[in-house]
mmCIF file of C-alpha atoms in Angstrom:
data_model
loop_
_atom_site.group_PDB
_atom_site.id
_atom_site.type_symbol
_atom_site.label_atom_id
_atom_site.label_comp_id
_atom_site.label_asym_id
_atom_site.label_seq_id
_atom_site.Cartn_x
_atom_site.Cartn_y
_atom_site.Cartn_z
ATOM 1 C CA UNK A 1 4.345 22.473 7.150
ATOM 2 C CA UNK A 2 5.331 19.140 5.243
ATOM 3 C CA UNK A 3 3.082 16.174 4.282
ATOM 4 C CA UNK A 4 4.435 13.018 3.865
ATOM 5 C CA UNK A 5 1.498 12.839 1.262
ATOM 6 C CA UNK A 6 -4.053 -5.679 -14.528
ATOM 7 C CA UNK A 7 -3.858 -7.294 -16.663
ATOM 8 C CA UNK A 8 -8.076 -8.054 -16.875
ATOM 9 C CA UNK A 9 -8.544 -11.110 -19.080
ATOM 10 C CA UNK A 10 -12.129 -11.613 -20.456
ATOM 11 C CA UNK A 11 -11.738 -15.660 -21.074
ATOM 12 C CA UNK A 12 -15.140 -16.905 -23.254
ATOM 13 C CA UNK A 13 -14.723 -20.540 -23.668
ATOM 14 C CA UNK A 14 -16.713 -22.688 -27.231
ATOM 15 C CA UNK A 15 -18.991 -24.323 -26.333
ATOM 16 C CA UNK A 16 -22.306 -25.644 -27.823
ATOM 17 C CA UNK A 17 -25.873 -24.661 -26.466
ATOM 18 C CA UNK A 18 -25.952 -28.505 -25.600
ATOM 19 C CA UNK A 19 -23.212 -29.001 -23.669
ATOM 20 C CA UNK A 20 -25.231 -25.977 -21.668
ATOM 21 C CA UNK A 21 -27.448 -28.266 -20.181
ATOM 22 C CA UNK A 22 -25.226 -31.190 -19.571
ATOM 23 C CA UNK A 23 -24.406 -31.603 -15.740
ATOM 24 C CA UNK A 24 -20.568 -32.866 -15.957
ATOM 25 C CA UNK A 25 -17.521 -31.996 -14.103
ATOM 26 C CA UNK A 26 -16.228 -30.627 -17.359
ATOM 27 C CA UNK A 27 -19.366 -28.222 -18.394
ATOM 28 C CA UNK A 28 -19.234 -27.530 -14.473
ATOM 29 C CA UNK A 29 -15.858 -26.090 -15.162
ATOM 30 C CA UNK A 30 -16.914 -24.319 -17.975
ATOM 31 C CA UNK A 31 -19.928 -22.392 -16.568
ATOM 32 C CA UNK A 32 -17.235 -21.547 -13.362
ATOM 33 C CA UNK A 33 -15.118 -19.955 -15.313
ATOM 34 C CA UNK A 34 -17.793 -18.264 -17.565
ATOM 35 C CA UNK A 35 -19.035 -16.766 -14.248
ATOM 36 C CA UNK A 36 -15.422 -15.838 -13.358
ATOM 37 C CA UNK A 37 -14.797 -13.547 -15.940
ATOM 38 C CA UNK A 38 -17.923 -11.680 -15.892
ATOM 39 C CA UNK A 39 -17.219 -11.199 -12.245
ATOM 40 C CA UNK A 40 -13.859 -10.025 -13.084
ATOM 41 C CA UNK A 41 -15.165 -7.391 -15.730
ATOM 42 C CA UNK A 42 -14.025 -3.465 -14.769
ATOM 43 C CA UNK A 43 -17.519 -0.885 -14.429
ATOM 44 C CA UNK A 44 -15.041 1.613 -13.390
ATOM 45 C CA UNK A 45 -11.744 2.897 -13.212
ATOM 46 C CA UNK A 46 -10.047 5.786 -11.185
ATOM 47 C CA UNK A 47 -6.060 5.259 -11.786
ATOM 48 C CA UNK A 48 -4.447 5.686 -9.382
ATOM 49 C CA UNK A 49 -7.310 5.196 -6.610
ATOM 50 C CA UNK A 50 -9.518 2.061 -7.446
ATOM 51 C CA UNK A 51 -11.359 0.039 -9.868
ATOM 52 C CA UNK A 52 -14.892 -0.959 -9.483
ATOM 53 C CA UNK A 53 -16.160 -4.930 -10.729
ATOM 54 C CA UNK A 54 -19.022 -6.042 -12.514
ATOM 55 C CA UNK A 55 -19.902 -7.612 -9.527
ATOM 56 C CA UNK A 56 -19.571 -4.542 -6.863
ATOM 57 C CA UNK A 57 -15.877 -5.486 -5.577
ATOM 58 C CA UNK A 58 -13.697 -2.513 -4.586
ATOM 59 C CA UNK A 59 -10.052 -2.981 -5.840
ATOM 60 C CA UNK A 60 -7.565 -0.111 -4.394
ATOM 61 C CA UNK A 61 -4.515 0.441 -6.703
ATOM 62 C CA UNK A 62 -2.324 1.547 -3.642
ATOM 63 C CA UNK A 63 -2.910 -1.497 -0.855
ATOM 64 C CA UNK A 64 -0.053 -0.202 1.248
ATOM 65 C CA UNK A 65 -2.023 3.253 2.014
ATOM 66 C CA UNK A 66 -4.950 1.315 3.604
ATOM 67 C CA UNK A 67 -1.966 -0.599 5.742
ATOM 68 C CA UNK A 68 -2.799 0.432 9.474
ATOM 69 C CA UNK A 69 -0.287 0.267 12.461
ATOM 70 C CA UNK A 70 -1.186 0.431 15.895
ATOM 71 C CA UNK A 71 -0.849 3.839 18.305
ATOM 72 C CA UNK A 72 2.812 3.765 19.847
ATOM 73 C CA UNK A 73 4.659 6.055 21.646
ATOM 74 C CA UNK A 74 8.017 7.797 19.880
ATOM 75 C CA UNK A 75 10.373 8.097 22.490
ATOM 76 C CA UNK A 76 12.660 10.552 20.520
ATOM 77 C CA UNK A 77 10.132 13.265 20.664
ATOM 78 C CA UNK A 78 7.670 11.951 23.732
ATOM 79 C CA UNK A 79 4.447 11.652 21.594
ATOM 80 C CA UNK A 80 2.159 9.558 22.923
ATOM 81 C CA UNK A 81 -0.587 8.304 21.062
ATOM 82 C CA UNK A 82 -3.967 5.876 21.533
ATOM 83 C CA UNK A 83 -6.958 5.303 19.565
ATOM 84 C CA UNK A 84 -10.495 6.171 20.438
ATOM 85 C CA UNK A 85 -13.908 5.347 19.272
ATOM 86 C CA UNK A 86 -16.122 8.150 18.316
ATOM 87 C CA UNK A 87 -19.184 6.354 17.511
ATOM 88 C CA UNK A 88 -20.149 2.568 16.839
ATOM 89 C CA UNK A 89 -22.696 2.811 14.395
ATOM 90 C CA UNK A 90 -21.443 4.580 11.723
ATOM 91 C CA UNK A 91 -18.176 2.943 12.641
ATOM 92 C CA UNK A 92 -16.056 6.476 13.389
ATOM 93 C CA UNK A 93 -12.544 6.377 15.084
ATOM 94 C CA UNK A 94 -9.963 8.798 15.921
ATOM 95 C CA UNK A 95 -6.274 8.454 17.040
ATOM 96 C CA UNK A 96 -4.924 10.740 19.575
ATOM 97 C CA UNK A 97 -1.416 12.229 19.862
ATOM 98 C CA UNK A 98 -0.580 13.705 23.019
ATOM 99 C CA UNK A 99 2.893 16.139 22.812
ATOM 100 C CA UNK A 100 5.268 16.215 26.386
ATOM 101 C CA UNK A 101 4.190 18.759 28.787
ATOM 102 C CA UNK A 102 6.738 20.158 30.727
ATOM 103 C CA UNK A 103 3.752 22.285 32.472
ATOM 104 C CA UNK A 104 1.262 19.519 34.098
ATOM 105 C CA UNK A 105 -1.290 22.319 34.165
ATOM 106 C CA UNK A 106 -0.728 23.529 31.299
ATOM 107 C CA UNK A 107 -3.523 23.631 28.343
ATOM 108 C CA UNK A 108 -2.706 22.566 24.758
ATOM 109 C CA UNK A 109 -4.082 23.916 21.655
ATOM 110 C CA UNK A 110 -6.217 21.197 19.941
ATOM 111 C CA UNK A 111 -6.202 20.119 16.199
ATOM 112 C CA UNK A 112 -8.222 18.285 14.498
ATOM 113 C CA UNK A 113 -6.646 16.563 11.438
ATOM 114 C CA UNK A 114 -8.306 14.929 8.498
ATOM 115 C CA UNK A 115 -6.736 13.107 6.082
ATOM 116 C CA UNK A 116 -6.313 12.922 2.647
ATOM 117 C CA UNK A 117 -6.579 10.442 -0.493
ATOM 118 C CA UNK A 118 -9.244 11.402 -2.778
ATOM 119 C CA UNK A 119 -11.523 10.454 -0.590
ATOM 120 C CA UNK A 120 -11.203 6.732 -1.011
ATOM 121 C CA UNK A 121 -7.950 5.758 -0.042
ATOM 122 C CA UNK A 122 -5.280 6.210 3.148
ATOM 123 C CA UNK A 123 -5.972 6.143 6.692
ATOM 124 C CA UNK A 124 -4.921 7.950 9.550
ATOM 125 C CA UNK A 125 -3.486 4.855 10.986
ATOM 126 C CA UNK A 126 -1.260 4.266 8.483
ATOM 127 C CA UNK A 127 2.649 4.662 8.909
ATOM 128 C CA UNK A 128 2.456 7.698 6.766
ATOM 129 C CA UNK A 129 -0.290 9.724 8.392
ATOM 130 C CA UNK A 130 0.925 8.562 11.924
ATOM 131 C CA UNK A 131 4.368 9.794 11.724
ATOM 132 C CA UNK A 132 2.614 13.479 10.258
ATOM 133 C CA UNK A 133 0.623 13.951 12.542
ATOM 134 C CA UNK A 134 2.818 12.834 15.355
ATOM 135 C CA UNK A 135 5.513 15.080 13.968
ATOM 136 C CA UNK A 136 3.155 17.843 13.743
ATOM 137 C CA UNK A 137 2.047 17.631 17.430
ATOM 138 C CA UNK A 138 5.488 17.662 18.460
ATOM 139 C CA UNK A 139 6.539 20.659 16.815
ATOM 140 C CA UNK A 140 3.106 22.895 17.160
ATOM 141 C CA UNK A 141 2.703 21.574 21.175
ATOM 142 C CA UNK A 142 -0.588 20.973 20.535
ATOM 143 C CA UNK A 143 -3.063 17.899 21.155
ATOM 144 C CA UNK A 144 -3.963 16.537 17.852
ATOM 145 C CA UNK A 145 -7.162 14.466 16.917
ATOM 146 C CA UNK A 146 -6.551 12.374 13.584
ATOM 147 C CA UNK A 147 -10.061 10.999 12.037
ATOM 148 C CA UNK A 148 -10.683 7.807 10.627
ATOM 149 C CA UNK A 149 -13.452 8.481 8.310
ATOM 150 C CA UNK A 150 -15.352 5.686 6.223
ATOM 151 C CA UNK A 151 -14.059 5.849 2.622
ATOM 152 C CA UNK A 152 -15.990 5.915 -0.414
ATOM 153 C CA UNK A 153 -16.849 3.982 -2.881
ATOM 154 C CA UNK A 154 -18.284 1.606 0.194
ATOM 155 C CA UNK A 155 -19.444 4.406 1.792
ATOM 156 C CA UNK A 156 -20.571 6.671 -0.531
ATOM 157 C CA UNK A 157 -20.210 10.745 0.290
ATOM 158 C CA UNK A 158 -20.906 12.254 2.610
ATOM 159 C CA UNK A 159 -19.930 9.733 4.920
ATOM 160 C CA UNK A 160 -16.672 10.961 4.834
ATOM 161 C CA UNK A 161 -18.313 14.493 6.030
ATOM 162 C CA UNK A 162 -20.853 12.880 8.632
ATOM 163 C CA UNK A 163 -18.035 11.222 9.843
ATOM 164 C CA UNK A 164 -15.544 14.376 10.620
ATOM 165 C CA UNK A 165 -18.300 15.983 11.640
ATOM 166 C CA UNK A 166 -19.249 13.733 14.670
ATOM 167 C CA UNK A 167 -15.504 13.419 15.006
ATOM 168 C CA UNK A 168 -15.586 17.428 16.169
ATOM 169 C CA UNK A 169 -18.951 17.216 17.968
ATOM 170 C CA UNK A 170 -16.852 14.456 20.040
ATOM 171 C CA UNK A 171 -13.882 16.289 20.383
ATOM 172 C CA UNK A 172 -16.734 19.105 21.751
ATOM 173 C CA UNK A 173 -18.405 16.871 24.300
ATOM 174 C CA UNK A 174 -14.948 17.344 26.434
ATOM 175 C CA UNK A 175 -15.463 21.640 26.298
ATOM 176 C CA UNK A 176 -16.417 21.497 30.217
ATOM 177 C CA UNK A 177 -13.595 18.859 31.526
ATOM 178 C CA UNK A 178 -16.053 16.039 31.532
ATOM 179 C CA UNK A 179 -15.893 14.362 27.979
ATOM 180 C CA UNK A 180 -14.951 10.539 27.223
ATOM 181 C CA UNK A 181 -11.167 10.958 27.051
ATOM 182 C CA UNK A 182 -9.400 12.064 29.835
ATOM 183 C CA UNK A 183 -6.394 13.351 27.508
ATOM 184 C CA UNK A 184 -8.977 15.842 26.086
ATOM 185 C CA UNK A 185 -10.285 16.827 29.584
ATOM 186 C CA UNK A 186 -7.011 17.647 31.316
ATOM 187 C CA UNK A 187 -5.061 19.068 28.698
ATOM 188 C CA UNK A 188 -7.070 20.391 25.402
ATOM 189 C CA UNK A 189 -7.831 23.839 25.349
ATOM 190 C CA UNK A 190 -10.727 23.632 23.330
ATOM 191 C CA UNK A 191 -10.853 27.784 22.371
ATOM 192 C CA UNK A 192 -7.428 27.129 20.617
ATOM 193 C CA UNK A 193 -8.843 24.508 18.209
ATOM 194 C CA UNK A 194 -7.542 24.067 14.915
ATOM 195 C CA UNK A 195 -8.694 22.105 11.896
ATOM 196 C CA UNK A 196 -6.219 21.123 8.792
ATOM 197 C CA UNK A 197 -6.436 18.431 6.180
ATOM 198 C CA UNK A 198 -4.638 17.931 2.899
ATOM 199 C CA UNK A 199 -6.389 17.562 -0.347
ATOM 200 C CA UNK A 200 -9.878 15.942 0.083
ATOM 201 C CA UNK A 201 -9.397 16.628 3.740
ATOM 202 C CA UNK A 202 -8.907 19.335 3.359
ATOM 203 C CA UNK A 203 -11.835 19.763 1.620
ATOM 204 C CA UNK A 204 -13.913 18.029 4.469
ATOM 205 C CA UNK A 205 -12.300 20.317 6.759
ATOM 206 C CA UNK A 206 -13.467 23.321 4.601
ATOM 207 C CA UNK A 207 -16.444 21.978 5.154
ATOM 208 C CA UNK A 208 -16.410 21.497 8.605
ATOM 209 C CA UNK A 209 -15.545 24.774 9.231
ATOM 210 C CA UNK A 210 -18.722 26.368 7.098
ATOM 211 C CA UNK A 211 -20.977 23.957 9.144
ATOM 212 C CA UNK A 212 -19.644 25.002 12.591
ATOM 213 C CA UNK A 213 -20.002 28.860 11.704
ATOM 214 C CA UNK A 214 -23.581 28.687 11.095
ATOM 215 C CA UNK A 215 -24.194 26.500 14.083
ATOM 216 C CA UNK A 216 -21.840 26.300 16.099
ATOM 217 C CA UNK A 217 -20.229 23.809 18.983
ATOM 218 C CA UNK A 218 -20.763 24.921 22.492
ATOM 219 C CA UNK A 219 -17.309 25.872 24.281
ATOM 220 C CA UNK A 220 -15.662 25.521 20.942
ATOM 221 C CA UNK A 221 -13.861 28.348 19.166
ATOM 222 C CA UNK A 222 -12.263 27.311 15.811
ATOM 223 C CA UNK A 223 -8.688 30.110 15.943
ATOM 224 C CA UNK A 224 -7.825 28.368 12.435
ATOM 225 C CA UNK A 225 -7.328 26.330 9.989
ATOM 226 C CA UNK A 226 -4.730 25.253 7.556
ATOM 227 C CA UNK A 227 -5.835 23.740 4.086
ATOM 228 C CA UNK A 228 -2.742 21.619 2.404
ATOM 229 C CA UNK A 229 -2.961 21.243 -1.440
ATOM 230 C CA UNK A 230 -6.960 21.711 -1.285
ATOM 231 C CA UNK A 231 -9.107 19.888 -3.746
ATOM 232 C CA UNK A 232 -12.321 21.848 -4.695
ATOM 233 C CA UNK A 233 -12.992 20.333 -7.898
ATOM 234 C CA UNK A 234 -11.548 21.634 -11.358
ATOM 235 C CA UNK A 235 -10.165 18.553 -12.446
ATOM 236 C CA UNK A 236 -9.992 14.926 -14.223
ATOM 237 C CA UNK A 237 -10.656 13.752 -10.385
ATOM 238 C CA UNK A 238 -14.314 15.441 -11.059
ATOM 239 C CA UNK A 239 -15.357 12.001 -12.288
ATOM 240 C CA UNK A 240 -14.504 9.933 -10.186
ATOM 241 C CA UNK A 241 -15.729 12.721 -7.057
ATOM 242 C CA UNK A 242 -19.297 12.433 -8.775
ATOM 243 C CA UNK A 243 -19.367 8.710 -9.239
ATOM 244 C CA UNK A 244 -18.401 8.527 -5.048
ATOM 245 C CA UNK A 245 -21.612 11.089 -4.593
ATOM 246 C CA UNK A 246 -24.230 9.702 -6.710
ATOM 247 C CA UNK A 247 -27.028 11.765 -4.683
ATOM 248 C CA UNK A 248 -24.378 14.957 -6.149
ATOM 249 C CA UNK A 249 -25.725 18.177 -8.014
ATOM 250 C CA UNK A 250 -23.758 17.598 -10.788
ATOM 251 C CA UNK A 251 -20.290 20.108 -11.069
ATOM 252 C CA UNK A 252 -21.930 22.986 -9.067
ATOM 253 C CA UNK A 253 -22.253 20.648 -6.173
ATOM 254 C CA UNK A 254 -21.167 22.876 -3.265
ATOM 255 C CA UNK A 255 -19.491 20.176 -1.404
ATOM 256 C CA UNK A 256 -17.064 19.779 -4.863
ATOM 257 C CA UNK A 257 -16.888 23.638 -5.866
ATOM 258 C CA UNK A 258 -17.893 25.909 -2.619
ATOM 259 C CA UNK A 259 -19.271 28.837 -3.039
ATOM 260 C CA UNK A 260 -17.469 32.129 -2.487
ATOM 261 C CA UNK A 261 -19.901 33.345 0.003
ATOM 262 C CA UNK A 262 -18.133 30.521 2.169
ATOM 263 C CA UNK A 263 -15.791 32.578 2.734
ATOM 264 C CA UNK A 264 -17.916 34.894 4.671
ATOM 265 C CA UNK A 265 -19.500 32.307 6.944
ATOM 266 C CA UNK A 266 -16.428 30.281 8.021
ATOM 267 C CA UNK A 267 -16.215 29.361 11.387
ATOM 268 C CA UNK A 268 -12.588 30.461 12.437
ATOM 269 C CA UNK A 269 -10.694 33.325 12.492
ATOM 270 C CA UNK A 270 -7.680 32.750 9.769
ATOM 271 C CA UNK A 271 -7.206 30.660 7.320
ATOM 272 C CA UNK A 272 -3.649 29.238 5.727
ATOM 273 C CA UNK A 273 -3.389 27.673 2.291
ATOM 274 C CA UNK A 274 -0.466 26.022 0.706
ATOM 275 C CA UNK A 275 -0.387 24.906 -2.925
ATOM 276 C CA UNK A 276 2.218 23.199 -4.928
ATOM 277 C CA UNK A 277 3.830 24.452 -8.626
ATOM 278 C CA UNK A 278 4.118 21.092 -9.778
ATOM 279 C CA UNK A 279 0.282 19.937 -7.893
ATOM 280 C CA UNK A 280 -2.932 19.740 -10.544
ATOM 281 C CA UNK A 281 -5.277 21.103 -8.359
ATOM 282 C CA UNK A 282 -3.282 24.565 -7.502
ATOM 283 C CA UNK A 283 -5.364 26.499 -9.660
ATOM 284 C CA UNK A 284 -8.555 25.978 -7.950
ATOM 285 C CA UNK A 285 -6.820 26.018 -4.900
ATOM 286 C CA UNK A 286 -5.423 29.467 -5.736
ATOM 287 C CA UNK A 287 -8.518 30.399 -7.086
#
């Protein structure tokens, strides 16, 4: 398996406590440009994810991974793919890639796919995460369900959890043939579902799969899941994880560092992990 994973200026102009309360196109100017660069002062910064203003504005490092393209179908390997809404309010979306099927009766495996990007960043409509995903149904022959979570810091954790979550209660609701999407019902095999995610999602999907094995989703049975360059904590990106969860329990938060009794209570049958020599998180991954 592949993945294809300012200069601030703080300007304080002289002035004299008179010229403060002197209405004039000049002291107008002033007092705009004093409230300029206080708006324009950095709280917080997470190179190379985002930088948080004074004022609350979110400023991404890496605009082109929040880029989104629209579903298309890739004639060279007969993926066809749409986008679906999950729910309205949270906003949660999905985008769907359906592989050929030589077999018109024939049942696909499903996966469910979450993607990556510390968690505040990427998108699985983006070019990047659309041709993965679309590559990867073509080549497994399975029906694969890519969520678009709500990213932090806007949406502060676990939204990004909730989210994936109600993405696989959806995917769920079409067990018995009769679900929203009629991709799902005819061809999804939903006891040959998969979930996989690379670094924070595959974290979420971790997560996901501890949730569903202790309660379960009717006519849903999770065969495995693959876990790409995990992130479970361990590192500099610690910070900036408990800054996005400010309701967090500090380190030993169990959604940043799970607990090895997880292991016990996951909700599929195997499990496949790949780490990188070069990556900063393979040690906890590993681990």
């Amino acid at each position: 398996m592949y993945l294809i994973p300012l200069l601030t200026s703080y300007w304080k102009p002289k002035i004299s406590s008179s010229l403060l309360f002197q209405s004039t196109p000049r002291t107008n100017y002033i007092l705009t440009r004093m409230e300029s660069s206080r708006n324009d002062e950095i709280t917080h910064e997470f190179f190379p994810f985002f930088k948080v203003f004074k004022d609350g504005r979110v400023e991404r490092f890496m605009l082109s991974d929040t880029q989104k393209i629209l579903p298309s179908d890739d004639p060279r390997t007969g993926v066809r793919s749409k986008d679906v809404v999950i729910s309205s309010e949270p906003p949660v979306s999905a985008r769907i890639f359906l592989p050929q099927i030589p077999e018109p009766n024939r049942k696909l495996p499903l996966l469910l796919y979450i993607h990556g990007g510390g968690f505040s960043i990427e998108s699985a409509f983006n070019a990047g995460y659309h041709k993965f995903v679309s590559a990867l149904a073509a080549k497994a022959e399975a029906i694969a369900v890519s969520v678009e979570y709500r990213l932090a810091p806007e949406h502060p954790i676990p939204a990004c959890y909730e989210d994936s979550w109600a993405a696989l209660q959806w995917v769920a609701s079409h067990a018995n043939g009769d679900g929203p999407d009629p991709w799902l019902n005819n061809h999804a095999d939903l006891r040959r579902a998969f979930l996989a995610g690379d670094s924070a999602g595959a974290n979420i999907s971790h997560h996901l799969a501890v949730r569903l094995g202790s309660c379960g989703l009717p006519g849903v049975k999770l065969f495995g899941m693959a876990l790409v360059h995990p992130y479970f904590g361990g590192t500099e990106d610690d910070k900036m994880w408990l800054y996005m969860c400010p309701e967090n329990r500090g380190l030993e938060d169990p959604k940043l560092k799970p607990a090895a009794e997880d292991l016990a209570g996951l909700g599929c049958e195997r499990v496949l992990i790949f780490v990188a020599a070069e990556d900063h998180l393979r040690e906890r991954g590993t681990g």
